[in-house]
Each structure stands twice: as structure tokens, then as C-alpha cells.
Coordinates of C-alpha atoms in Angstrom, one line a residue:
X1 CA 17.6 -27.1 -22.5
X2 CA 14.9 -24.6 -23.3
X3 CA 14.7 -23.5 -19.7
X4 CA 18.4 -22.7 -19.6
X5 CA 18.0 -20.6 -22.8
X6 CA 15.2 -18.8 -21.3
X7 CA 17.1 -18.1 -18.0
X8 CA 20.1 -16.7 -20.0
X9 CA 17.8 -14.7 -22.2
X10 CA 16.1 -13.0 -19.2
X11 CA 19.5 -12.3 -17.6
X12 CA 21.1 -10.9 -20.8
X13 CA 18.0 -8.9 -21.5
X14 CA 18.1 -7.4 -18.0
X15 CA 21.7 -6.5 -18.4
X16 CA 21.1 -5.1 -22.0
X17 CA 18.3 -2.8 -20.7
X18 CA 20.6 -1.6 -17.9
X19 CA 23.3 -0.8 -20.4
X20 CA 20.8 1.1 -22.7
X21 CA 19.9 3.3 -19.6
X22 CA 23.6 3.7 -18.6
X23 CA 24.6 4.9 -22.0
X24 CA 21.6 7.5 -21.8
X25 CA 23.1 8.6 -18.4
X26 CA 26.5 8.9 -20.0
X27 CA 25.1 11.2 -22.6
X28 CA 23.1 13.2 -20.0
X29 CA 25.8 13.6 -17.3
X30 CA 29.1 13.5 -19.3
X31 CA 28.0 15.0 -22.7
X32 CA 25.5 17.4 -21.1
X33 CA 22.4 16.4 -23.2
X34 CA 19.3 16.5 -21.0
X35 CA 16.5 14.2 -22.0
X36 CA 13.3 15.6 -23.5
X37 CA 9.9 14.6 -22.2
X38 CA 9.5 11.8 -24.8
X39 CA 13.0 10.6 -24.0
X40 CA 12.0 10.4 -20.3
X41 CA 8.9 8.4 -21.3
X42 CA 11.2 6.0 -23.3
X43 CA 13.4 5.7 -20.2
X44 CA 10.4 4.8 -18.1
X45 CA 9.4 2.1 -20.6
X46 CA 13.0 0.7 -20.5
X47 CA 12.9 0.7 -16.8
X48 CA 9.5 -1.2 -16.8
X49 CA 10.9 -3.7 -19.4
X50 CA 13.9 -4.2 -17.0
X51 CA 11.7 -4.8 -14.1
X52 CA 9.8 -7.4 -15.9
X53 CA 13.1 -9.2 -16.9
X54 CA 14.2 -8.8 -13.3
X55 CA 11.1 -10.5 -12.0
X56 CA 11.7 -13.3 -14.5
X57 CA 15.2 -13.6 -13.2
X58 CA 14.3 -13.5 -9.5
X59 CA 11.0 -15.4 -9.4
X60 CA 10.9 -17.5 -12.7
X61 CA 9.2 -16.9 -16.0
X62 CA 5.4 -16.1 -15.8
X63 CA 2.9 -14.7 -18.3
X64 CA 2.4 -11.8 -15.9
X65 CA 6.1 -10.8 -16.1
X66 CA 6.2 -11.2 -19.9
X67 CA 2.9 -9.3 -20.0
X68 CA 4.6 -6.3 -18.2
X69 CA 7.5 -6.6 -20.7
X70 CA 5.2 -6.4 -23.7
X71 CA 3.0 -3.6 -22.5
X72 CA 6.1 -1.6 -21.5
X73 CA 7.7 -2.3 -24.8
X74 CA 4.6 -1.3 -26.7
X75 CA 4.4 1.9 -24.8
X76 CA 8.1 2.5 -25.5
X77 CA 7.5 1.8 -29.1
X78 CA 4.6 4.4 -29.3
X79 CA 6.7 7.0 -27.6
X80 CA 9.9 6.6 -29.6
X81 CA 7.9 6.0 -32.9
X82 CA 6.2 9.4 -32.3
X83 CA 9.6 11.0 -31.7
X84 CA 10.9 9.5 -34.9
X85 CA 7.9 10.8 -36.9
X86 CA 8.4 14.3 -35.3
X87 CA 11.9 14.5 -36.7
X88 CA 11.5 12.6 -39.9
X89 CA 9.9 15.6 -41.6
X90 CA 12.4 17.4 -43.8
X91 CA 13.6 20.7 -42.4
X92 CA 13.2 19.6 -38.7
X93 CA 16.2 19.4 -36.7
X94 CA 16.9 16.1 -34.9
X95 CA 17.1 16.0 -31.0
X96 CA 20.3 15.1 -29.4
X97 CA 23.4 13.3 -30.6
X98 CA 23.5 10.3 -33.0
X99 CA 25.1 7.0 -32.1
X100 CA 26.4 5.0 -35.2
X101 CA 24.4 7.4 -37.4
X102 CA 21.0 7.0 -35.6
X103 CA 19.4 9.1 -32.8
X104 CA 18.6 7.6 -29.6
X105 CA 14.9 7.8 -30.3
X106 CA 15.4 5.7 -33.4
X107 CA 17.6 3.2 -31.4
X108 CA 14.8 3.1 -28.9
X109 CA 12.3 2.2 -31.4
X110 CA 14.5 -0.6 -32.8
X111 CA 15.2 -1.8 -29.3
X112 CA 11.6 -1.9 -28.3
X113 CA 10.6 -3.7 -31.5
X114 CA 13.5 -6.2 -31.0
X115 CA 12.2 -6.8 -27.4
X116 CA 8.7 -7.6 -28.7
X117 CA 10.2 -10.0 -31.3
X118 CA 12.4 -11.7 -28.9
X119 CA 9.6 -12.3 -26.3
X120 CA 7.4 -13.7 -29.0
X121 CA 10.2 -16.1 -29.9
X122 CA 10.7 -17.0 -26.3
X123 CA 7.0 -17.9 -26.2
X124 CA 7.7 -20.4 -29.0
X125 CA 10.7 -22.0 -27.1
X126 CA 9.5 -21.8 -23.5
X127 CA 6.9 -24.5 -22.8
X128 CA 6.8 -24.0 -19.1
X129 CA 6.0 -20.3 -18.5
X130 CA 4.2 -20.0 -15.3
X131 CA 5.5 -23.3 -14.1
X132 CA 7.1 -23.3 -10.7
X133 CA 9.8 -25.6 -12.1
X134 CA 11.0 -22.9 -14.4
X135 CA 11.8 -20.6 -11.4
X136 CA 15.3 -19.6 -10.9
X137 CA 16.8 -17.5 -8.2
X138 CA 19.2 -15.8 -10.7
X139 CA 22.2 -16.4 -8.3
X140 CA 24.7 -13.8 -7.5
X141 CA 24.7 -12.3 -11.0
X142 CA 20.9 -11.9 -10.7
X143 CA 21.3 -10.1 -7.4
X144 CA 23.9 -7.7 -8.9
X145 CA 21.8 -7.1 -12.0
X146 CA 18.8 -6.3 -10.0
X147 CA 20.8 -3.9 -7.7
X148 CA 22.1 -2.2 -10.8
X149 CA 18.6 -1.8 -12.2
X150 CA 17.3 -0.4 -8.9
X151 CA 20.2 2.0 -8.7
X152 CA 19.5 3.2 -12.3
X153 CA 15.8 3.8 -11.3
X154 CA 16.8 6.0 -8.3
X155 CA 19.3 8.0 -10.3
X156 CA 16.7 8.5 -13.1
X157 CA 14.1 9.7 -10.6
X158 CA 16.5 12.1 -9.0
X159 CA 17.8 13.5 -12.3
X160 CA 14.2 13.9 -13.6
X161 CA 13.2 15.7 -10.5
X162 CA 16.1 18.0 -10.8
X163 CA 15.4 18.6 -14.5
X164 CA 11.6 19.1 -14.3
X165 CA 10.9 19.9 -10.7
X166 CA 7.1 19.4 -9.8
X167 CA 5.8 20.8 -12.9
X168 CA 5.9 19.9 -16.7
X169 CA 9.2 19.2 -18.2
X170 CA 10.6 21.7 -20.8
X171 CA 10.2 20.6 -24.4
X172 CA 13.8 21.3 -25.1
X173 CA 15.6 21.3 -21.7
X174 CA 18.9 23.1 -21.3
X175 CA 19.2 23.3 -17.6
X176 CA 18.1 21.5 -14.5
X177 CA 15.1 23.6 -13.2
X178 CA 15.8 22.9 -9.5
X179 CA 19.4 23.5 -9.7
X180 CA 18.7 26.8 -11.4
X181 CA 16.8 28.0 -8.4
X182 CA 20.0 27.5 -6.3
X183 CA 21.9 30.2 -8.3

């Protein structure tokens, strides 16, 4: 029973991370809000967390996969926590839109902390982490979820390259640097 819970946890987490990144893309491409450098770091952390869950779905739960998730979630917690602290000072303007009253960097901080808590709880439930018997192929849903995450990775890489070019990203980006060269 615990193995089934862990399998569904990994699949749901992979899809949840993909949903978070798709929402970020919606705000970037539809609402026209370009991500700041700290936002891009948070996206990378979400992608790495997603890759850890994808490896669990495709190859079974191992400590190495969960280690990738934990280290990535810690990096995301640090970058989103720093951004929260930058904008918590009275008189400073927040960056970007709010969703349900909280800005995306605050949601990122909450999400990364939730991921860390959830992985800790999974360690208490799963007694066969790293055991070949806990491996699952993930089935067709696992293949689609993995393909979705990889598509998100490539779109993120392309949009970041268009936004930042080969140099440092602007602190408060308003245009795609490489597309500006075309005009």
C-alpha cells in the first residue's frame, strides 16, 4: 500500500511542478510579465525538482532522486526567500502580479517548503526507497508527464535565451533582448 502511495505522490508531484511552470509561462507569454533573474533561478529549481520526480516515476524511488529533489528545493527556497525579503521592506514595490493575494516568489517559497515537508513525510512512509521492487515504469501517464516536463525545459531555455542573450539578465526586464536586436 505504501508503494502505491509513493508512486502516486511522485506522479502528482511531477504534474504539480509542471503546472506551476505552465502558470509561470502563462503570465510570461499571455500577460507579458518577463521573469526577473531570481524568478529564473526559481524556475530552474522547479525544473530540477521536476526532474527528480520524473526519475522516481521512470526508474523507481531512490535516495539519489530524492536527494536531487531536496537539494533543488533548498536552492529554490533560498532564492525565493531572498526575493520575499527584498520586497517585504516597507516602501519597496513588489515584482510582478499577485495570485490569490500573494506574489509568485511567495508562492514559490511556500511550494518549495511544502515539497521539502512532503519528501520528509514520504521518507517516513516509504520503507523500500532504493529497492528495485519499488521501481515503476510510470506507464503511459508517466511518459506524457515526462514529455511535458521536457517540453517545458526547452521552452524555458529558449525564452531565457531570448530574454537575456549571452550576458547577464536585466534586473527588471521589460523586453526580450535578442528580439530587440531584430527591430
